[in-house]
Amino acid sequence: MHDVERALQRYFPWLLIIGIALNVPGLWLEIIEPDGALYATIAKHMVQHNDWINLWGDGHDWLDKPHFPFWMAAISYKLFGITSFAYKFPAFLFWLLGLYYTFLTGRDLFNVTVARISVLISAVALHSTLANFDVRAEPYLTTCIIAAVWHMLCVYQKKSGIHIVAAAFFAACAIMTKGIFVLLTIGGGWVLFWVFTSQWREFLNYRWWAMLILCFVFITPELYSLYAQFDLHPEKVVFGKTGVSGLKFFFWDSQFGRFFNTGPIKGSGNVTFFMHTTLWAFLPWSVGLVSAIVYLIRFDTNRMPLRWIIYGSTLLTFILFSLSRFQLPHYIVILFPYFSIITGYFLYQKAGHIKLSILAKVQQVLVFLVAIAVIGLLYWTGLKNEWLATGLTCFIVAVVNIIRFENPLQRILYNGYAMAAIIYIFLFLFFYPFLLQYQSGRSAARAIWANNPELPVAAYKSFSYSLEFYAPADVRLVRTSQDLDVFLAKKPCYIYTSPELADSLLNAGMKADILAAPEYFRITKLKGKFLNKDTRSSAVEKRSLLYVR
């Protein structure tokens, strides 16, 4: 075991640098529609109107997510300007901080070696890296949760009182990112730990109550913002109704309403959804995670009760997600630090065991399968520079297969990183740049900047969040011909719309030029007809940007 630990200590920094580097290229790519571009636009509105209280999206008061991610993006805009990078950068910093807290939690619950393995796993887990590119709430939420857990561990161990404040602060930031249900992911494991070990006095421990009180003190900016925007203005129409309370939505409808499917935002869940979602979302470590869960249930003899603070939270959150009627794949990302530690512990325990070689061979086969899939997709889609992408893929496969490994753990980690490198080089350098060409709103915004960025812009019955974000100023959302007539009083101006509506306006006598006619496809819902280069032209739509003289 000592040889394994020494070897890991030697190559850990290099793999970590590679893992972080693989996450970096997505920071400079454009923001993807719909959610990412919508959230970026909401933060943009904050800065341009110097309004840090009212959330505005889709042309109306916006009540869905709490403020914290938008505040972070808006602060970044203030520092770096309103750009794609500025929107993603604070989330990336939170992700880096999350790696640090994953290390601390793994170290204090297990040991330094488990902590290192856990960090290497977490750094390149698929949906975590995708969340750094398609930024929503998850990078902030994931870090705030694992940070709160570690500081609570320090509180439990009766370390400095500053940890009470820190735990409360991170828990409050998590609540101001997603809502009060995150307390289950933070504290559910602690409750199970106390119950299983009969530590009933912990429920009365003043430290936890002080933390909880401080947590609710720290969320007062969120509560005040919701109260000021909605509760003080019952005349506002929200979700098609008046008299909507922002505070009630925050504490009930956005959480319990989604779980029981009784709120204004509904879904249709399936209890197996997150089981199969995890298998691809946690690549390249999915097989290791499944093996780790089996090991913990059947074979682990070192059942340290304190570790239930992550085991229990993982179990309770996964059950909650599975029973919820509102399910999206990126929700599972908040459990990735827990998954990484659980997998890291299994790999550490079996590092010197011959059976781990079987998992290493499975990882090696997966590298080949991913490489074949990537090369096949390159030629099926007809991407540019396919020879370069193919060469890089084959080079990575060749390198990882000629390296002489000291133990199965090293082979698993290297194969995992080879798989991650193949996937992320393909996605960020070739695939996503190709897809983003079909965000027609971004193309229209470029034409506006090149022509005359001072003129007003309207989107007429064809809305685009990327247009709203990348356009110089606000984009007026026009839904009726009467509203269009009002907007046209400001001409000259720009109108973004469908080709059919553009033709009808021109045929009706409008004096306008078609400044751009970009292609459009909803790239978050890919279909074979679009991906196939031979049938793509029949799958894409057109949009028109009119310059009204």
mmCIF file with all atom_site columns, N, CA, C and O in Angstrom, residues 274-307:
data_model
loop_
_atom_site.group_PDB
_atom_site.id
_atom_site.type_symbol
_atom_site.label_atom_id
_atom_site.label_alt_id
_atom_site.label_comp_id
_atom_site.label_asym_id
_atom_site.label_entity_id
_atom_site.label_seq_id
_atom_site.pdbx_PDB_ins_code
_atom_site.Cartn_x
_atom_site.Cartn_y
_atom_site.Cartn_z
_atom_site.occupancy
_atom_site.B_iso_or_equiv
_atom_site.pdbx_formal_charge
_atom_site.auth_seq_id
_atom_site.auth_comp_id
_atom_site.auth_asym_id
_atom_site.auth_atom_id
_atom_site.pdbx_PDB_model_num
ATOM 1   N N  . PHE A 1 274 ? -32.488 8.855  -12.587 1.00 0.00 ? 274 PHE A N  1
ATOM 2   C CA . PHE A 1 274 ? -31.146 9.216  -12.146 1.00 0.00 ? 274 PHE A CA 1
ATOM 3   C C  . PHE A 1 274 ? -30.221 8.011  -12.038 1.00 0.00 ? 274 PHE A C  1
ATOM 4   O O  . PHE A 1 274 ? -28.999 8.182  -11.952 1.00 0.00 ? 274 PHE A O  1
ATOM 5   N N  . MET A 1 275 ? -30.786 6.805  -12.069 1.00 0.00 ? 275 MET A N  1
ATOM 6   C CA . MET A 1 275 ? -29.926 5.621  -12.105 1.00 0.00 ? 275 MET A CA 1
ATOM 7   C C  . MET A 1 275 ? -29.177 5.554  -13.424 1.00 0.00 ? 275 MET A C  1
ATOM 8   O O  . MET A 1 275 ? -27.945 5.445  -13.462 1.00 0.00 ? 275 MET A O  1
ATOM 9   N N  . HIS A 1 276 ? -29.921 5.609  -14.536 1.00 0.00 ? 276 HIS A N  1
ATOM 10  C CA . HIS A 1 276 ? -29.229 5.532  -15.829 1.00 0.00 ? 276 HIS A CA 1
ATOM 11  C C  . HIS A 1 276 ? -28.541 6.845  -16.188 1.00 0.00 ? 276 HIS A C  1
ATOM 12  O O  . HIS A 1 276 ? -27.545 6.862  -16.915 1.00 0.00 ? 276 HIS A O  1
ATOM 13  N N  . THR A 1 277 ? -29.043 7.959  -15.654 1.00 0.00 ? 277 THR A N  1
ATOM 14  C CA . THR A 1 277 ? -28.369 9.237  -15.904 1.00 0.00 ? 277 THR A CA 1
ATOM 15  C C  . THR A 1 277 ? -26.975 9.241  -15.293 1.00 0.00 ? 277 THR A C  1
ATOM 16  O O  . THR A 1 277 ? -26.004 9.702  -15.911 1.00 0.00 ? 277 THR A O  1
ATOM 17  N N  . THR A 1 278 ? -26.849 8.715  -14.072 1.00 0.00 ? 278 THR A N  1
ATOM 18  C CA . THR A 1 278 ? -25.553 8.691  -13.390 1.00 0.00 ? 278 THR A CA 1
ATOM 19  C C  . THR A 1 278 ? -24.531 7.880  -14.168 1.00 0.00 ? 278 THR A C  1
ATOM 20  O O  . THR A 1 278 ? -23.341 8.220  -14.182 1.00 0.00 ? 278 THR A O  1
ATOM 21  N N  . LEU A 1 279 ? -24.973 6.833  -14.859 1.00 0.00 ? 279 LEU A N  1
ATOM 22  C CA . LEU A 1 279 ? -24.039 5.962  -15.572 1.00 0.00 ? 279 LEU A CA 1
ATOM 23  C C  . LEU A 1 279 ? -23.283 6.710  -16.661 1.00 0.00 ? 279 LEU A C  1
ATOM 24  O O  . LEU A 1 279 ? -22.111 6.423  -16.920 1.00 0.00 ? 279 LEU A O  1
ATOM 25  N N  . TRP A 1 280 ? -23.946 7.677  -17.329 1.00 0.00 ? 280 TRP A N  1
ATOM 26  C CA . TRP A 1 280 ? -23.208 8.457  -18.329 1.00 0.00 ? 280 TRP A CA 1
ATOM 27  C C  . TRP A 1 280 ? -22.685 9.772  -17.751 1.00 0.00 ? 280 TRP A C  1
ATOM 28  O O  . TRP A 1 280 ? -21.623 10.249 -18.145 1.00 0.00 ? 280 TRP A O  1
ATOM 29  N N  . ALA A 1 281 ? -23.414 10.367 -16.807 1.00 0.00 ? 281 ALA A N  1
ATOM 30  C CA . ALA A 1 281 ? -23.013 11.663 -16.281 1.00 0.00 ? 281 ALA A CA 1
ATOM 31  C C  . ALA A 1 281 ? -21.720 11.585 -15.469 1.00 0.00 ? 281 ALA A C  1
ATOM 32  O O  . ALA A 1 281 ? -20.975 12.564 -15.399 1.00 0.00 ? 281 ALA A O  1
ATOM 33  N N  . PHE A 1 282 ? -21.439 10.424 -14.864 1.00 0.00 ? 282 PHE A N  1
ATOM 34  C CA . PHE A 1 282 ? -20.242 10.291 -14.019 1.00 0.00 ? 282 PHE A CA 1
ATOM 35  C C  . PHE A 1 282 ? -19.074 9.630  -14.759 1.00 0.00 ? 282 PHE A C  1
ATOM 36  O O  . PHE A 1 282 ? -18.086 9.259  -14.149 1.00 0.00 ? 282 PHE A O  1
ATOM 37  N N  . LEU A 1 283 ? -19.196 9.488  -16.070 1.00 0.00 ? 283 LEU A N  1
ATOM 38  C CA . LEU A 1 283 ? -18.063 9.008  -16.850 1.00 0.00 ? 283 LEU A CA 1
ATOM 39  C C  . LEU A 1 283 ? -16.858 9.924  -16.617 1.00 0.00 ? 283 LEU A C  1
ATOM 40  O O  . LEU A 1 283 ? -17.044 11.139 -16.425 1.00 0.00 ? 283 LEU A O  1
ATOM 41  N N  . PRO A 1 284 ? -15.646 9.395  -16.612 1.00 0.00 ? 284 PRO A N  1
ATOM 42  C CA . PRO A 1 284 ? -15.255 8.011  -16.933 1.00 0.00 ? 284 PRO A CA 1
ATOM 43  C C  . PRO A 1 284 ? -15.173 7.079  -15.730 1.00 0.00 ? 284 PRO A C  1
ATOM 44  O O  . PRO A 1 284 ? -14.460 6.074  -15.770 1.00 0.00 ? 284 PRO A O  1
ATOM 45  N N  . TRP A 1 285 ? -15.901 7.414  -14.660 1.00 0.00 ? 285 TRP A N  1
ATOM 46  C CA . TRP A 1 285 ? -15.759 6.673  -13.403 1.00 0.00 ? 285 TRP A CA 1
ATOM 47  C C  . TRP A 1 285 ? -17.011 5.879  -13.033 1.00 0.00 ? 285 TRP A C  1
ATOM 48  O O  . TRP A 1 285 ? -17.127 5.411  -11.897 1.00 0.00 ? 285 TRP A O  1
ATOM 49  N N  . SER A 1 286 ? -17.943 5.712  -13.954 1.00 0.00 ? 286 SER A N  1
ATOM 50  C CA . SER A 1 286 ? -19.232 5.084  -13.623 1.00 0.00 ? 286 SER A CA 1
ATOM 51  C C  . SER A 1 286 ? -19.065 3.654  -13.119 1.00 0.00 ? 286 SER A C  1
ATOM 52  O O  . SER A 1 286 ? -19.700 3.259  -12.130 1.00 0.00 ? 286 SER A O  1
ATOM 53  N N  . VAL A 1 287 ? -18.230 2.874  -13.790 1.00 0.00 ? 287 VAL A N  1
ATOM 54  C CA . VAL A 1 287 ? -18.024 1.480  -13.369 1.00 0.00 ? 287 VAL A CA 1
ATOM 55  C C  . VAL A 1 287 ? -17.396 1.445  -11.980 1.00 0.00 ? 287 VAL A C  1
ATOM 56  O O  . VAL A 1 287 ? -17.761 0.622  -11.135 1.00 0.00 ? 287 VAL A O  1
ATOM 57  N N  . GLY A 1 288 ? -16.467 2.360  -11.724 1.00 0.00 ? 288 GLY A N  1
ATOM 58  C CA . GLY A 1 288 ? -15.856 2.444  -10.399 1.00 0.00 ? 288 GLY A CA 1
ATOM 59  C C  . GLY A 1 288 ? -16.863 2.803  -9.330  1.00 0.00 ? 288 GLY A C  1
ATOM 60  O O  . GLY A 1 288 ? -16.814 2.264  -8.209  1.00 0.00 ? 288 GLY A O  1
ATOM 61  N N  . LEU A 1 289 ? -17.793 3.708  -9.640  1.00 0.00 ? 289 LEU A N  1
ATOM 62  C CA . LEU A 1 289 ? -18.821 4.101  -8.666  1.00 0.00 ? 289 LEU A CA 1
ATOM 63  C C  . LEU A 1 289 ? -19.738 2.927  -8.344  1.00 0.00 ? 289 LEU A C  1
ATOM 64  O O  . LEU A 1 289 ? -20.036 2.676  -7.163  1.00 0.00 ? 289 LEU A O  1
ATOM 65  N N  . VAL A 1 290 ? -20.183 2.214  -9.360  1.00 0.00 ? 290 VAL A N  1
ATOM 66  C CA . VAL A 1 290 ? -21.053 1.053  -9.121  1.00 0.00 ? 290 VAL A CA 1
ATOM 67  C C  . VAL A 1 290 ? -20.322 0.013  -8.278  1.00 0.00 ? 290 VAL A C  1
ATOM 68  O O  . VAL A 1 290 ? -20.880 -0.550 -7.325  1.00 0.00 ? 290 VAL A O  1
ATOM 69  N N  . SER A 1 291 ? -19.062 -0.231 -8.596  1.00 0.00 ? 291 SER A N  1
ATOM 70  C CA . SER A 1 291 ? -18.258 -1.191 -7.820  1.00 0.00 ? 291 SER A CA 1
ATOM 71  C C  . SER A 1 291 ? -18.100 -0.716 -6.378  1.00 0.00 ? 291 SER A C  1
ATOM 72  O O  . SER A 1 291 ? -18.149 -1.521 -5.437  1.00 0.00 ? 291 SER A O  1
ATOM 73  N N  . ALA A 1 292 ? -17.917 0.586  -6.199  1.00 0.00 ? 292 ALA A N  1
ATOM 74  C CA . ALA A 1 292 ? -17.750 1.140  -4.851  1.00 0.00 ? 292 ALA A CA 1
ATOM 75  C C  . ALA A 1 292 ? -19.007 0.973  -4.018  1.00 0.00 ? 292 ALA A C  1
ATOM 76  O O  . ALA A 1 292 ? -18.931 0.656  -2.820  1.00 0.00 ? 292 ALA A O  1
ATOM 77  N N  . ILE A 1 293 ? -20.156 1.183  -4.623  1.00 0.00 ? 293 ILE A N  1
ATOM 78  C CA . ILE A 1 293 ? -21.419 1.030  -3.892  1.00 0.00 ? 293 ILE A CA 1
ATOM 79  C C  . ILE A 1 293 ? -21.613 -0.425 -3.459  1.00 0.00 ? 293 ILE A C  1
ATOM 80  O O  . ILE A 1 293 ? -22.001 -0.711 -2.313  1.00 0.00 ? 293 ILE A O  1
ATOM 81  N N  . VAL A 1 294 ? -21.325 -1.355 -4.373  1.00 0.00 ? 294 VAL A N  1
ATOM 82  C CA . VAL A 1 294 ? -21.426 -2.781 -4.035  1.00 0.00 ? 294 VAL A CA 1
ATOM 83  C C  . VAL A 1 294 ? -20.449 -3.117 -2.906  1.00 0.00 ? 294 VAL A C  1
ATOM 84  O O  . VAL A 1 294 ? -20.788 -3.840 -1.955  1.00 0.00 ? 294 VAL A O  1
ATOM 85  N N  . TYR A 1 295 ? -19.247 -2.566 -2.988  1.00 0.00 ? 295 TYR A N  1
ATOM 86  C CA . TYR A 1 295 ? -18.237 -2.826 -1.955  1.00 0.00 ? 295 TYR A CA 1
ATOM 87  C C  . TYR A 1 295 ? -18.686 -2.304 -0.595  1.00 0.00 ? 295 TYR A C  1
ATOM 88  O O  . TYR A 1 295 ? -18.551 -3.000 0.422   1.00 0.00 ? 295 TYR A O  1
ATOM 89  N N  . LEU A 1 296 ? -19.225 -1.078 -0.567  1.00 0.00 ? 296 LEU A N  1
ATOM 90  C CA . LEU A 1 296 ? -19.662 -0.504 0.701   1.00 0.00 ? 296 LEU A CA 1
ATOM 91  C C  . LEU A 1 296 ? -20.785 -1.321 1.327   1.00 0.00 ? 296 LEU A C  1
ATOM 92  O O  . LEU A 1 296 ? -20.830 -1.516 2.539   1.00 0.00 ? 296 LEU A O  1
ATOM 93  N N  . ILE A 1 297 ? -21.687 -1.800 0.506   1.00 0.00 ? 297 ILE A N  1
ATOM 94  C CA . ILE A 1 297 ? -22.853 -2.524 1.021   1.00 0.00 ? 297 ILE A CA 1
ATOM 95  C C  . ILE A 1 297 ? -22.472 -3.926 1.509   1.00 0.00 ? 297 ILE A C  1
ATOM 96  O O  . ILE A 1 297 ? -22.921 -4.378 2.569   1.00 0.00 ? 297 ILE A O  1
ATOM 97  N N  . ARG A 1 298 ? -21.603 -4.617 0.763   1.00 0.00 ? 298 ARG A N  1
ATOM 98  C CA . ARG A 1 298 ? -21.374 -6.031 1.038   1.00 0.00 ? 298 ARG A CA 1
ATOM 99  C C  . ARG A 1 298 ? -20.042 -6.354 1.725   1.00 0.00 ? 298 ARG A C  1
ATOM 100 O O  . ARG A 1 298 ? -19.957 -7.321 2.485   1.00 0.00 ? 298 ARG A O  1
ATOM 101 N N  . PHE A 1 299 ? -18.992 -5.575 1.453   1.00 0.00 ? 299 PHE A N  1
ATOM 102 C CA . PHE A 1 299 ? -17.663 -6.031 1.846   1.00 0.00 ? 299 PHE A CA 1
ATOM 103 C C  . PHE A 1 299 ? -16.896 -5.090 2.775   1.00 0.00 ? 299 PHE A C  1
ATOM 104 O O  . PHE A 1 299 ? -15.896 -5.510 3.365   1.00 0.00 ? 299 PHE A O  1
ATOM 105 N N  . ASP A 1 300 ? -17.314 -3.855 2.900   1.00 0.00 ? 300 ASP A N  1
ATOM 106 C CA . ASP A 1 300 ? -16.539 -2.910 3.702   1.00 0.00 ? 300 ASP A CA 1
ATOM 107 C C  . ASP A 1 300 ? -16.594 -3.301 5.177   1.00 0.00 ? 300 ASP A C  1
ATOM 108 O O  . ASP A 1 300 ? -17.674 -3.384 5.773   1.00 0.00 ? 300 ASP A O  1
ATOM 109 N N  . THR A 1 301 ? -15.435 -3.506 5.772   1.00 0.00 ? 301 THR A N  1
ATOM 110 C CA . THR A 1 301 ? -15.386 -3.884 7.188   1.00 0.00 ? 301 THR A CA 1
ATOM 111 C C  . THR A 1 301 ? -15.051 -2.703 8.093   1.00 0.00 ? 301 THR A C  1
ATOM 112 O O  . THR A 1 301 ? -15.187 -2.792 9.306   1.00 0.00 ? 301 THR A O  1
ATOM 113 N N  . ASN A 1 302 ? -14.604 -1.607 7.489   1.00 0.00 ? 302 ASN A N  1
ATOM 114 C CA . ASN A 1 302 ? -14.233 -0.428 8.281   1.00 0.00 ? 302 ASN A CA 1
ATOM 115 C C  . ASN A 1 302 ? -15.396 0.571  8.244   1.00 0.00 ? 302 ASN A C  1
ATOM 116 O O  . ASN A 1 302 ? -15.328 1.611  7.603   1.00 0.00 ? 302 ASN A O  1
ATOM 117 N N  . ARG A 1 303 ? -16.468 0.224  8.931   1.00 0.00 ? 303 ARG A N  1
ATOM 118 C CA . ARG A 1 303 ? -17.698 1.017  8.854   1.00 0.00 ? 303 ARG A CA 1
ATOM 119 C C  . ARG A 1 303 ? -17.683 2.126  9.901   1.00 0.00 ? 303 ARG A C  1
ATOM 120 O O  . ARG A 1 303 ? -18.431 2.106  10.881  1.00 0.00 ? 303 ARG A O  1
ATOM 121 N N  . MET A 1 304 ? -16.843 3.105  9.667   1.00 0.00 ? 304 MET A N  1
ATOM 122 C CA . MET A 1 304 ? -16.735 4.247  10.574  1.00 0.00 ? 304 MET A CA 1
ATOM 123 C C  . MET A 1 304 ? -18.042 5.046  10.516  1.00 0.00 ? 304 MET A C  1
ATOM 124 O O  . MET A 1 304 ? -18.417 5.566  9.465   1.00 0.00 ? 304 MET A O  1
ATOM 125 N N  . PRO A 1 305 ? -18.781 5.145  11.637  1.00 0.00 ? 305 PRO A N  1
ATOM 126 C CA . PRO A 1 305 ? -20.116 5.780  11.601  1.00 0.00 ? 305 PRO A CA 1
ATOM 127 C C  . PRO A 1 305 ? -20.104 7.214  11.091  1.00 0.00 ? 305 PRO A C  1
ATOM 128 O O  . PRO A 1 305 ? -21.055 7.642  10.423  1.00 0.00 ? 305 PRO A O  1
ATOM 129 N N  . LEU A 1 306 ? -19.030 7.964  11.360  1.00 0.00 ? 306 LEU A N  1
ATOM 130 C CA . LEU A 1 306 ? -18.985 9.368  10.952  1.00 0.00 ? 306 LEU A CA 1
ATOM 131 C C  . LEU A 1 306 ? -19.093 9.526  9.446   1.00 0.00 ? 306 LEU A C  1
ATOM 132 O O  . LEU A 1 306 ? -19.543 10.571 8.950   1.00 0.00 ? 306 LEU A O  1
ATOM 133 N N  . ARG A 1 307 ? -18.719 8.503  8.704   1.00 0.00 ? 307 ARG A N  1
ATOM 134 C CA . ARG A 1 307 ? -18.776 8.591  7.245   1.00 0.00 ? 307 ARG A CA 1
ATOM 135 C C  . ARG A 1 307 ? -20.209 8.628  6.712   1.00 0.00 ? 307 ARG A C  1
ATOM 136 O O  . ARG A 1 307 ? -20.433 8.911  5.526   1.00 0.00 ? 307 ARG A O  1
#
